[in-house]
Amino acid sequence: MNTNELACVYSALILHDDEIPITADKITALCKAAKVDIEVIWPTLFAKCLAGQDVGALLSAIGSAPAAGAVSAAPAAGGDAAPVEEAKKEESEEEESDDDMGFSLFD
């Protein structure tokens, strides 16, 4: 993440914390007050992306997603391991289909 993006993220968080609507003008004003030079496109992008979004819900959802390791460990704990085996079979079938193309990288 570059300085432009970080400045816009922090500005949006400040505006959300103060319960002020997040707009491109307000993000630009905060960045200017902090003496951070940003490209003109970034405040507009962040304002459009966050328009109509519940920033509080986005922030609270950051830590609530399960880790990738937790999903693969669940079948080992006594659950059904069939879906994992199916996924492995599909992957191996895809790999085999690549070999059947009739040419090789080194031909």
Coordinates of C-alpha atoms in Angstrom, one line a residue:
M1 CA 0.0 0.0 0.0
N2 CA 1.4 3.4 -0.9
T3 CA 1.3 6.7 0.9
N4 CA -1.7 7.9 -1.2
E5 CA -3.8 4.9 -0.2
L6 CA -2.8 5.0 3.4
A7 CA -3.6 8.7 3.7
C8 CA -7.1 8.0 2.3
V9 CA -7.7 5.0 4.5
Y10 CA -6.7 7.0 7.6
S11 CA -8.8 9.9 6.5
A12 CA -11.8 7.7 6.0
L13 CA -11.3 6.1 9.4
I14 CA -11.2 9.5 11.0
L15 CA -14.3 10.6 9.3
H16 CA -16.1 7.4 10.3
D17 CA -15.0 7.8 13.9
D18 CA -16.3 11.3 14.0
E19 CA -19.6 10.1 12.3
I20 CA -19.0 12.5 9.4
P21 CA -20.1 11.3 5.9
I22 CA -17.1 10.1 3.9
T23 CA -16.7 12.2 0.8
A24 CA -13.8 12.9 -1.6
D25 CA -13.7 16.6 -0.5
K26 CA -13.5 15.7 3.2
I27 CA -10.8 13.1 2.5
T28 CA -8.8 15.7 0.5
A29 CA -9.2 18.3 3.2
L30 CA -7.9 15.9 5.9
C31 CA -4.9 15.0 3.8
K32 CA -4.1 18.6 3.1
A33 CA -4.4 19.4 6.8
A34 CA -2.0 16.6 7.5
K35 CA 0.3 18.0 4.8
V36 CA 0.2 14.8 2.7
D37 CA 0.3 15.2 -1.0
I38 CA -2.0 12.7 -2.7
E39 CA -3.1 12.1 -6.3
V40 CA -6.5 13.5 -7.1
I41 CA -8.0 10.1 -8.0
W42 CA -7.6 8.4 -4.6
P43 CA -10.1 10.4 -2.5
T44 CA -12.7 9.9 -5.3
L45 CA -12.0 6.2 -5.4
F46 CA -12.3 5.8 -1.7
A47 CA -15.4 7.9 -1.4
K48 CA -17.1 5.9 -4.2
C49 CA -16.1 2.6 -2.7
L50 CA -17.3 3.5 0.8
A51 CA -20.5 5.1 -0.3
G52 CA -23.4 3.2 1.1
Q53 CA -21.1 0.9 3.1
D54 CA -21.3 0.4 6.8
V55 CA -17.7 1.1 7.7
G56 CA -18.2 -0.2 11.2
A57 CA -19.4 -3.5 9.9
L58 CA -16.4 -3.7 7.6
L59 CA -14.0 -3.1 10.4
S60 CA -15.6 -5.6 12.7
A61 CA -15.6 -8.3 9.9
I62 CA -11.9 -8.1 9.6
G63 CA -11.1 -10.5 12.4
S64 CA -14.2 -12.6 12.1
A65 CA -13.3 -14.6 8.9
P66 CA -12.0 -18.1 9.6
A67 CA -8.4 -18.8 8.9
A68 CA -7.7 -21.0 5.9
G69 CA -6.1 -23.6 8.1
A70 CA -9.2 -23.9 10.3
V71 CA -11.3 -25.0 7.3
S72 CA -8.9 -27.8 6.4
A73 CA -8.5 -29.0 10.0
A74 CA -12.3 -29.4 10.5
P75 CA -12.6 -32.8 8.7
A76 CA -9.7 -34.2 10.7
A77 CA -11.6 -33.5 13.9
G78 CA -14.2 -36.1 13.0
G79 CA -16.2 -34.4 10.2
D80 CA -16.8 -35.8 6.7
A81 CA -13.6 -35.8 4.6
A82 CA -15.4 -36.6 1.3
P83 CA -15.6 -33.0 0.1
V84 CA -11.8 -32.6 0.5
E85 CA -11.2 -35.8 -1.4
E86 CA -13.5 -34.6 -4.2
A87 CA -11.6 -31.4 -4.5
K88 CA -8.3 -33.3 -4.8
K89 CA -9.8 -35.5 -7.5
E90 CA -11.0 -32.5 -9.5
E91 CA -7.6 -31.0 -9.3
S92 CA -5.9 -34.1 -10.5
E93 CA -8.4 -34.4 -13.4
E94 CA -7.6 -30.8 -14.4
E95 CA -3.9 -31.6 -14.3
E96 CA -4.4 -34.7 -16.5
S97 CA -6.4 -32.7 -19.0
D98 CA -3.4 -30.3 -19.4
D99 CA -1.2 -33.2 -20.3
D100 CA -3.6 -34.4 -23.1
M101 CA -3.3 -31.2 -25.1
G102 CA -0.8 -32.9 -27.5
F103 CA 2.2 -30.6 -27.0
S104 CA 4.7 -29.8 -24.4
L105 CA 6.6 -26.8 -23.4
F106 CA 9.8 -28.4 -24.4
D107 CA 8.7 -29.8 -27.8

